[in-house]
Coordinates of C-alpha atoms and ligand atoms in Angstrom, one line a residue:
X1 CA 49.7 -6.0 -17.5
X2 CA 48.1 -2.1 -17.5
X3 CA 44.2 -3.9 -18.4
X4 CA 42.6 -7.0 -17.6
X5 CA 38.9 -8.6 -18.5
X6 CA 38.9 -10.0 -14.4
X7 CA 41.3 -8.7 -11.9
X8 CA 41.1 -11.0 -8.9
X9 CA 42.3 -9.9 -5.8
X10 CA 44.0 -13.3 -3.5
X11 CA 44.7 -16.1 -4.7
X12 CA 44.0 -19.0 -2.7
X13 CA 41.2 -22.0 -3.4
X14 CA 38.8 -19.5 -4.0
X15 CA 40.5 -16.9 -5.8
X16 CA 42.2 -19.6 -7.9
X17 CA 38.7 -21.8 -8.8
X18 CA 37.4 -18.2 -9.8
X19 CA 40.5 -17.3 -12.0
X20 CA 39.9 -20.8 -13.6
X21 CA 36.5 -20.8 -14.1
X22 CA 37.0 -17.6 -15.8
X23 CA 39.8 -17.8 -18.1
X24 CA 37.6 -21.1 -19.2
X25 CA 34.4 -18.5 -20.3
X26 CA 37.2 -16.9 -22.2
X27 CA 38.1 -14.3 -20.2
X28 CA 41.9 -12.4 -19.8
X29 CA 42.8 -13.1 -15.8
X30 CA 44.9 -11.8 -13.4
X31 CA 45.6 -13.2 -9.8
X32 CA 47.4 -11.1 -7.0
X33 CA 48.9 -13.0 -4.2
X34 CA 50.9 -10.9 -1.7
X35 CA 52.0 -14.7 -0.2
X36 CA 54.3 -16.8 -2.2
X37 CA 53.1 -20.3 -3.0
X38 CA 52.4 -23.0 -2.1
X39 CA 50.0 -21.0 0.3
X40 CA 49.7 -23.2 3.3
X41 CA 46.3 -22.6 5.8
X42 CA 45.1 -24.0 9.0
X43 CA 42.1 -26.2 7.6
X44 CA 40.8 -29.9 8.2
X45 CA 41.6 -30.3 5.4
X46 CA 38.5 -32.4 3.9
X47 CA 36.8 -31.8 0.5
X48 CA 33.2 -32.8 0.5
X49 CA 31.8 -34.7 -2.6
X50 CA 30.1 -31.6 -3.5
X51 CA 33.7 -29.6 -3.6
X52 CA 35.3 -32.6 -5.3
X53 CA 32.7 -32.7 -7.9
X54 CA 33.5 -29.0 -8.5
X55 CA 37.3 -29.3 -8.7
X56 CA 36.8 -32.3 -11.3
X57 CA 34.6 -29.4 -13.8
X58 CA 37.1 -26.9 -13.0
X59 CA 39.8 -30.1 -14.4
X60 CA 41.4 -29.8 -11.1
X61 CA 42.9 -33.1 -10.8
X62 CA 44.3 -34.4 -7.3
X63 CA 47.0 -36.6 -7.9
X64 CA 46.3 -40.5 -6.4
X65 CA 49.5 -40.2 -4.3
X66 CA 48.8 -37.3 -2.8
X67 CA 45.1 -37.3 -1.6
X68 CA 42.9 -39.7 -0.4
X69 CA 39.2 -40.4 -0.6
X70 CA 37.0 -41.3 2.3
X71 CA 33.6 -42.9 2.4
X72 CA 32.6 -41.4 5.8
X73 CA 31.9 -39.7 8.7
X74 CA 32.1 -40.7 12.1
X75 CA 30.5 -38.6 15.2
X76 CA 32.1 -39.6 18.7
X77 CA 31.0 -38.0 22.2
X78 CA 32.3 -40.0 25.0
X79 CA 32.0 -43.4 24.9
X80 CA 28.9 -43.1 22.0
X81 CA 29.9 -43.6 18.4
X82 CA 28.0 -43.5 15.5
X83 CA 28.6 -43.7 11.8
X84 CA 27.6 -43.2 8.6
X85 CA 28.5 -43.1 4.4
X86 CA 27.7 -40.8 1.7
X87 CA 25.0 -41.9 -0.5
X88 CA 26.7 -41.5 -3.4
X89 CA 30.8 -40.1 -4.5
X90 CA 33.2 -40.2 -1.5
X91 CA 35.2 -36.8 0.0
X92 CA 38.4 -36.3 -0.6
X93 CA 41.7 -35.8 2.0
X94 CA 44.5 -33.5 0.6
X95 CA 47.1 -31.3 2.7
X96 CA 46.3 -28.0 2.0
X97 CA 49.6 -27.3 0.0
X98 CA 49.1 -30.0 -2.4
X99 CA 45.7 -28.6 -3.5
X100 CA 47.1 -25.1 -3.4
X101 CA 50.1 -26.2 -5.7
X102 CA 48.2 -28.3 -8.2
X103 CA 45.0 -25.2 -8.5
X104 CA 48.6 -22.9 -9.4
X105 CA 49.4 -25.8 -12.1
X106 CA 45.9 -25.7 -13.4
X107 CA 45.2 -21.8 -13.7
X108 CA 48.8 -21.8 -15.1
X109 CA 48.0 -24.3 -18.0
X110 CA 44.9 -22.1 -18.6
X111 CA 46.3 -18.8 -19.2
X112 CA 46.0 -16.9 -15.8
X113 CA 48.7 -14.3 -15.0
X114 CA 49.7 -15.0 -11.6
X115 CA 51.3 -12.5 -9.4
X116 CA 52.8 -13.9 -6.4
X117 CA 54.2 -11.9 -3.7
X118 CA 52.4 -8.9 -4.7
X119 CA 49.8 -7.5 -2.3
X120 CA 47.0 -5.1 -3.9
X121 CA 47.0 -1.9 -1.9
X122 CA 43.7 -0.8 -3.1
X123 CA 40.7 0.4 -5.6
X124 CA 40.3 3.1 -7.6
X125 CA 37.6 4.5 -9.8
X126 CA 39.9 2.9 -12.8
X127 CA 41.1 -0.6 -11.8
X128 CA 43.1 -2.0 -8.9
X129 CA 46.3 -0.6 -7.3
X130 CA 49.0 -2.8 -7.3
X131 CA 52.6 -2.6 -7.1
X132 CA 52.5 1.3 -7.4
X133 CA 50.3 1.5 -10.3
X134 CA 46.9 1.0 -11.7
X135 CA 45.6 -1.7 -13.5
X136 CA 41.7 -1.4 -15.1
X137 CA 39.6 -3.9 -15.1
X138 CA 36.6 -4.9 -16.3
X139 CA 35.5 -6.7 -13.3
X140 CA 37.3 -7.3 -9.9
X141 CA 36.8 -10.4 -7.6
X142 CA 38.0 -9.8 -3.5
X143 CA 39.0 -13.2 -2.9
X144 CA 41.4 -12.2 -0.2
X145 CA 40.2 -14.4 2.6
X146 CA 38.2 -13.8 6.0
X147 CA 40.0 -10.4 6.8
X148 CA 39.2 -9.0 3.8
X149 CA 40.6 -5.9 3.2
X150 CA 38.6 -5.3 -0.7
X151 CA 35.4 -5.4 1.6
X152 CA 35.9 -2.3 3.1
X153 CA 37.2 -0.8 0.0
X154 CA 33.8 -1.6 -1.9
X155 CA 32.0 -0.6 1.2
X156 CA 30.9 -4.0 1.8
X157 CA 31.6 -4.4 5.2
X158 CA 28.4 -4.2 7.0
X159 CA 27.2 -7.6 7.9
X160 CA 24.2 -9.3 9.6
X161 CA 25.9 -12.1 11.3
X162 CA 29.7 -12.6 12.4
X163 CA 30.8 -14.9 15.1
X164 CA 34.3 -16.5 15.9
X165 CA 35.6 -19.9 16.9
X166 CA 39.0 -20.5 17.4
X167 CA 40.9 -23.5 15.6
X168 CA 44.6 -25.2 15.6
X169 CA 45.3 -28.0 13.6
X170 CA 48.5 -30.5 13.1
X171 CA 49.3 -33.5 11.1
X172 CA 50.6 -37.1 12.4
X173 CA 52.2 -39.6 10.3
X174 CA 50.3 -43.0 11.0
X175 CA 49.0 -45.8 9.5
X176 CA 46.1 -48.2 9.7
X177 CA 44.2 -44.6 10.8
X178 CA 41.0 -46.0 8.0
X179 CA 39.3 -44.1 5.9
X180 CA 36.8 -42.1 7.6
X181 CA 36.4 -38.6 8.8
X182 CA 36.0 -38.3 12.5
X183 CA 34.6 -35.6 14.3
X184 CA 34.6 -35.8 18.8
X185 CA 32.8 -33.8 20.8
X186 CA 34.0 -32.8 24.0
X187 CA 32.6 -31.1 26.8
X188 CA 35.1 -27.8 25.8
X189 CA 35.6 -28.5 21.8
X190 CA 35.3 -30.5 18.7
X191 CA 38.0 -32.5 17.4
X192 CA 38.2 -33.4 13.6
X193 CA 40.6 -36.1 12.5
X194 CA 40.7 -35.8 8.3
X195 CA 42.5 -38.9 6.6
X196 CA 45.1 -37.9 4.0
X197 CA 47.4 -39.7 1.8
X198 CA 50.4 -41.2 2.7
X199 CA 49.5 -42.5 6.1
X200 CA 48.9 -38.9 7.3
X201 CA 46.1 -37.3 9.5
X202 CA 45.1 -33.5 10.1
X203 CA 43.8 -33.2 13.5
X204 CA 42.3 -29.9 14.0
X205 CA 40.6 -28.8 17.3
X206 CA 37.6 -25.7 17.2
X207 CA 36.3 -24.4 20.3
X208 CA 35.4 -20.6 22.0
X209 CA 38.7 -20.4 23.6
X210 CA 41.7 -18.6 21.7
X211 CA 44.2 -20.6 24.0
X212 CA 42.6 -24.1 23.6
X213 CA 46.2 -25.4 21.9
X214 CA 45.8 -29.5 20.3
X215 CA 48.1 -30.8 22.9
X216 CA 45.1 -29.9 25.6
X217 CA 42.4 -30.8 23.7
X218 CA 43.7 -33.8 23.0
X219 CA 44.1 -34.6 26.7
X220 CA 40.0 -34.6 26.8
X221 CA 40.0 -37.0 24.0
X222 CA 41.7 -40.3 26.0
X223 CA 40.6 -42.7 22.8
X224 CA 41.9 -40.4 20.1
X225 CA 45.3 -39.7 22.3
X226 CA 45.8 -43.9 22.4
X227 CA 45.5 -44.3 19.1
X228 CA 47.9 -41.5 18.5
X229 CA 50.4 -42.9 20.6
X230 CA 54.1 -42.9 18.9
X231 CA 52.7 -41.3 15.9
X232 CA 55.6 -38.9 14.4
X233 CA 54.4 -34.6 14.1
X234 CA 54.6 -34.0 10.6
X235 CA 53.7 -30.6 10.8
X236 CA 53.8 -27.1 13.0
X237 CA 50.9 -26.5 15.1
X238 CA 49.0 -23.8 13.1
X239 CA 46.0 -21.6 14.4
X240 CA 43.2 -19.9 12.5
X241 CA 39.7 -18.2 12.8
X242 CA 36.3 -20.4 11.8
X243 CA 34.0 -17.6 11.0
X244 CA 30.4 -17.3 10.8
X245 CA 30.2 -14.3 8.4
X246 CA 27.4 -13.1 6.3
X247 CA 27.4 -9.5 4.6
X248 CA 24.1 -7.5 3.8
X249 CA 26.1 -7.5 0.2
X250 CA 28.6 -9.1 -1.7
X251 CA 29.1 -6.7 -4.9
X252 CA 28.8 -3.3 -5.6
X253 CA 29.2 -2.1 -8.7
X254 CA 31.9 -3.6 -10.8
X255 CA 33.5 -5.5 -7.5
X256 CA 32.2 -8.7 -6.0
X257 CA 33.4 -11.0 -3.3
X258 CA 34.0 -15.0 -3.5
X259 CA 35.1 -17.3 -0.7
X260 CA 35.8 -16.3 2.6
X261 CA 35.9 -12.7 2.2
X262 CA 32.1 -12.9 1.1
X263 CA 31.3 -14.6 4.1
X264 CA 31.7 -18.0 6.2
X265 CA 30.2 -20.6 7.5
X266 CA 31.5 -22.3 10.5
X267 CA 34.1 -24.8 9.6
X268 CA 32.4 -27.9 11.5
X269 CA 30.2 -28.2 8.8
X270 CA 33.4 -28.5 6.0
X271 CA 31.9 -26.8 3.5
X272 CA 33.9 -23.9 2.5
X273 CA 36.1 -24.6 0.2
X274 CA 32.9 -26.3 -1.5
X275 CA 31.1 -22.8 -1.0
X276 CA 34.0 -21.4 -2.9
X277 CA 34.7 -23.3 -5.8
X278 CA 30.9 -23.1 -6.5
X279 CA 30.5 -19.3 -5.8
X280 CA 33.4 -19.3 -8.4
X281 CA 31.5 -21.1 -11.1
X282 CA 28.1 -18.9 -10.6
X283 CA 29.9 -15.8 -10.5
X284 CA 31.9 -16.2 -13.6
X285 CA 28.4 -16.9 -14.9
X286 CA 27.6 -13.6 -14.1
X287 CA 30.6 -12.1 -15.6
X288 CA 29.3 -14.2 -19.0
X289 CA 26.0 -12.3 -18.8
X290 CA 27.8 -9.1 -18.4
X291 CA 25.6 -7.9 -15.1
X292 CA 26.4 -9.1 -11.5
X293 CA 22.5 -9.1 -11.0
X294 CA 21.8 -12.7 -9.7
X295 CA 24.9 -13.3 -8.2
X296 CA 23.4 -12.6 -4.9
X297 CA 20.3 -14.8 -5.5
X298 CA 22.5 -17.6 -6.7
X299 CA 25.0 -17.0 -3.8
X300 CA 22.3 -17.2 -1.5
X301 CA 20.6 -20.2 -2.3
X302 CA 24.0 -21.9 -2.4
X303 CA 24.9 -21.2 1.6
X304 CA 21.4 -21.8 2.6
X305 CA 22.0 -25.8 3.2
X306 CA 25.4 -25.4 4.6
X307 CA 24.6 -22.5 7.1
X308 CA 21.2 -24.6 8.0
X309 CA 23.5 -27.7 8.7
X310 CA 26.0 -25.3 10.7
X311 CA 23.3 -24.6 12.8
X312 CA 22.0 -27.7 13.6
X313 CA 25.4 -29.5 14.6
X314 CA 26.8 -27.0 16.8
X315 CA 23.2 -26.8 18.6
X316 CA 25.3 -30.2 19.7
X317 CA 27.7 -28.4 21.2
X318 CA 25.0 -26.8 23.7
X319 CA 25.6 -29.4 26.7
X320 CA 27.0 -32.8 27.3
X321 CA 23.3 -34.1 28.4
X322 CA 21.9 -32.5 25.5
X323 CA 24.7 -33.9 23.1
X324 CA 24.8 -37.5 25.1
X325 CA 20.7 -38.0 24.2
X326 CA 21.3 -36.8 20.4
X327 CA 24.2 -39.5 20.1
X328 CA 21.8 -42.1 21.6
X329 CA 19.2 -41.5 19.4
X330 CA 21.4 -41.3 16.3
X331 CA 22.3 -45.2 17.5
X332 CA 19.3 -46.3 18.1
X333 CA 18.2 -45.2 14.5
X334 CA 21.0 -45.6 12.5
X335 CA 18.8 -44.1 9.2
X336 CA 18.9 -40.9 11.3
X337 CA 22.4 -39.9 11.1
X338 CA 22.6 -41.9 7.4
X339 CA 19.6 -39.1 6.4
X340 CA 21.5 -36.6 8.1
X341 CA 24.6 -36.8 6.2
X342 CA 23.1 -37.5 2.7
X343 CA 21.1 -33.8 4.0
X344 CA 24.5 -32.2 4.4
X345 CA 25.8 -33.6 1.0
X346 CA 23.0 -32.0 -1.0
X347 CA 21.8 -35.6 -1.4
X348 CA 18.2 -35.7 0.1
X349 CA 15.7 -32.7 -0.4
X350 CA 14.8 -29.6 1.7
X351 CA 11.7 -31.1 2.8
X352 CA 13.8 -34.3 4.2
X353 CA 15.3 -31.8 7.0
X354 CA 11.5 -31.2 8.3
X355 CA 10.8 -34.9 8.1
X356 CA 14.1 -35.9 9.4
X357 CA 14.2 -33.2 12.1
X358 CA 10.8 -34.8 13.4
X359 CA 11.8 -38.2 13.6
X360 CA 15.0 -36.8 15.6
X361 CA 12.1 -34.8 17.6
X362 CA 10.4 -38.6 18.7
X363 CA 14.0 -40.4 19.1
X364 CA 14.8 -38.1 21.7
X365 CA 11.9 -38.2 23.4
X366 CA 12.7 -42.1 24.3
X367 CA 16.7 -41.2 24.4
Ligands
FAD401 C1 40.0 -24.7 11.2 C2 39.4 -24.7 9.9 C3 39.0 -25.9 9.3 C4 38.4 -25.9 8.0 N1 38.2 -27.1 7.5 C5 37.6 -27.2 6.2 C6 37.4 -28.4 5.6 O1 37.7 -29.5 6.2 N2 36.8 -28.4 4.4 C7 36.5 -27.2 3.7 O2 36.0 -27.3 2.6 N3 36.7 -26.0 4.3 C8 37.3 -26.0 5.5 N4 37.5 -24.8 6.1 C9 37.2 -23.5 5.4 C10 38.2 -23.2 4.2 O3 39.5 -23.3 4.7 C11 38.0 -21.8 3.7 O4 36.7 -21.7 3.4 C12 38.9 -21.6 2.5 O5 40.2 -21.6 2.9 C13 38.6 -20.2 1.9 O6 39.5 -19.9 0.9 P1 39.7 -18.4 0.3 O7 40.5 -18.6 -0.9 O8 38.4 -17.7 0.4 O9 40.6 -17.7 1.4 P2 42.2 -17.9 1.8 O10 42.6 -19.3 1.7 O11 42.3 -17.2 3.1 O12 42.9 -17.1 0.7 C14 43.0 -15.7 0.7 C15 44.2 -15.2 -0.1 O13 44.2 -13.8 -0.3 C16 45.5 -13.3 -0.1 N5 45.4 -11.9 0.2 C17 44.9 -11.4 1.3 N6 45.0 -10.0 1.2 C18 45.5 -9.7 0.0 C19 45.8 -8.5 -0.7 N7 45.6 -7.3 -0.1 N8 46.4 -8.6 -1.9 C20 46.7 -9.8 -2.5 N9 46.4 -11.0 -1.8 C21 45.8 -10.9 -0.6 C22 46.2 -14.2 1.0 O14 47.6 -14.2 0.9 C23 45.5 -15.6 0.7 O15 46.4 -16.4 -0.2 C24 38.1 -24.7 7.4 C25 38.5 -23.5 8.0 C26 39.1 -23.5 9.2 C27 39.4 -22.2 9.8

């Protein structure tokens, strides 16, 4: 291919939902991968109903046997529990290879080039350099992940917020695990156990400490570690990065960024894949209306619930007293944590954070 209507640069979830969502506004597409895939990717691994709901417009089907839905999230810190469902479409488990292999299928079917193993090397006033030559483009997409490389290239690097967690996640074959997505606070990290299909778990652990490996975090986790007992490793340990990343810009002239490589929020709140399959859909909108003018605005408004939510869970990780009165309250007032998930799905209003945050306010008080 010398030409292309959209050029876009990585292809993994977000790259792919972009490529997608592009080729379906009638655009010629072309993905660069330097990876071969399946791409695999340390991740928990859970698709919120927000992200699931964008997969099913992008007719990105997960096959039955290979994912599972779950109605709910489940918040431990030591011996406090507490529980709640989503008001309205369950999430979604799937190993991170199975929704990387079935996005390929899809972008396939829909008339995407895809070129695997080929790494782009660069921009240039014409196009994209790849594979020792030039390809021009009518608009290019950086979708190459949270080490972008095409931000620096557009001069898009400069950014207003960017702070690191560390995160290493593994998967256990198990059954009878239920159908619920549990997230444990400890006094060092958070542990997230995402259900999958086929009696399978991802555990992931996130905390400030690069060395913090699963094995020792689970050691802190004594209820977790029982019920893991003589469950078989299905998987390497793998480590990654949770950003929180957001750029004074995310396009300049003809290039803009989508998923991670346009920023991040932290991955307690599992919300970026959902961040970019939607990005993909308002930016091909753009690419419709022939001017990247309101991607920004629409980008923005977008992370503003997620980074909000971000915010207020890991103000949970601040201390153990702090965390212990939170949890307490949540129990006492079941409604509270109830309103406080349907706030993270998008299902309750801005103004419910105020209201909810006050009732928290008068909970804790008594806690
Ligand atoms: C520990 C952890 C847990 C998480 N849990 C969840 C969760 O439960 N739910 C959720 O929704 N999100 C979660 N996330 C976030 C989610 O994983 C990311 O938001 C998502 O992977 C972003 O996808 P992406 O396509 O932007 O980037 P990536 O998946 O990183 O893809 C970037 C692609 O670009 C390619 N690339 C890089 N450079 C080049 C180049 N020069 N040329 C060509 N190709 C290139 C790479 O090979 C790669 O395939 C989690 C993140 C972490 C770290």
């Amino acid at each position: 291919v010398n030409a292309t209507d959209v050029f876009v640069i990585g292809g993994g979830p977000a790259g792919l939902a972009t490529a997608i969502a592009a080729r379906r506004r009638g655009f010629d597409v072309v993905v660069a991968d330097g990876a071969q895939p399946p791409i695999d990717k340390s991740c928990g691994e859970g698709l919120m109903p927000e992200a699931r709901a964008a997969l099913a417009k992008l007719a990105v089907d997960l096959p039955a046997e290979e994912s599972r839905p779950f109605r709910g999230v489940r918040f431990a810190s030591g011996a406090l529990s507490v529980h709640a469902n989503f008001p309205g479409q369950p999430a979604v488990g799937v190993r991170r290879t199975v929704l990387h292999r079935v996005m390929v299928e899809t972008a396939q079917a829909a008339g995407v080039s895809l070129l695997w193993q080929t790494p782009v090397t660069g921009l240039c006033p014409e196009g994209v350099l790849v594979a020792g030559r030039t390809v021009r483009s009518r608009w290019i997409v950086g979708a190459d992940g949270g080490n972008s490389l095409v931000r620096g290239w557009a001069g898009l690097g400069a950014h207003r917020q960017n702070r690191s967690r560390f995160a290493f996640r593994r998967h256990y074959r198990i059954s009878n695990w239920g159908d619920t997505m549990e997230i444990h606070w400890g006094p060092k990290c958070q542990l997230y156990v995402t259900p999958l299909a086929q009696n399978e778990i991802c555990v992931a652990v996130v905390s400030g400490d690069p060395r913090l490996r699963v094995d020792a975090a689970l050691a802190e986790f004594p209820e977790v570690l029982k019920r893991l007992q003589g469950a078989e490793e299905s998987s390497l340990e793998r480590g990654a990065i949770s950003s929180t990343r957001k750029l004074r810009r995310i396009h300049r002239g003809n290039v803009a960024l989508v998923g991670d490589a346009s920023g991040a929020v932290d991955c307690i709140t599992g919300e970026g894949l959902s961040l970019s399959f939607r990005q993909a859909e308002i930016l091909t909108q753009c690419f419709a209306e022939a001017s990247l003018r309101s991607y920004a605005k629409k980008y923005r408004a977008l992370s503003r619930r997620p980074a909000m939510m971000a915010r207020l869970m890991l103000t949970l990780d601040w201390s153990t007293p702090f965390r212990q009165r939170v949890m307490r309250a949540f129990a006492a007032d079941p409604q509270l944590f109830r309103r406080m998930l349907a706030m993270h799905v998008g299902a309750l209003p801005p103004m419910a954070f105020a209201a909810n945050g006050i009732s928290l306010g008068f909970r804790l008080l008594s806690a």
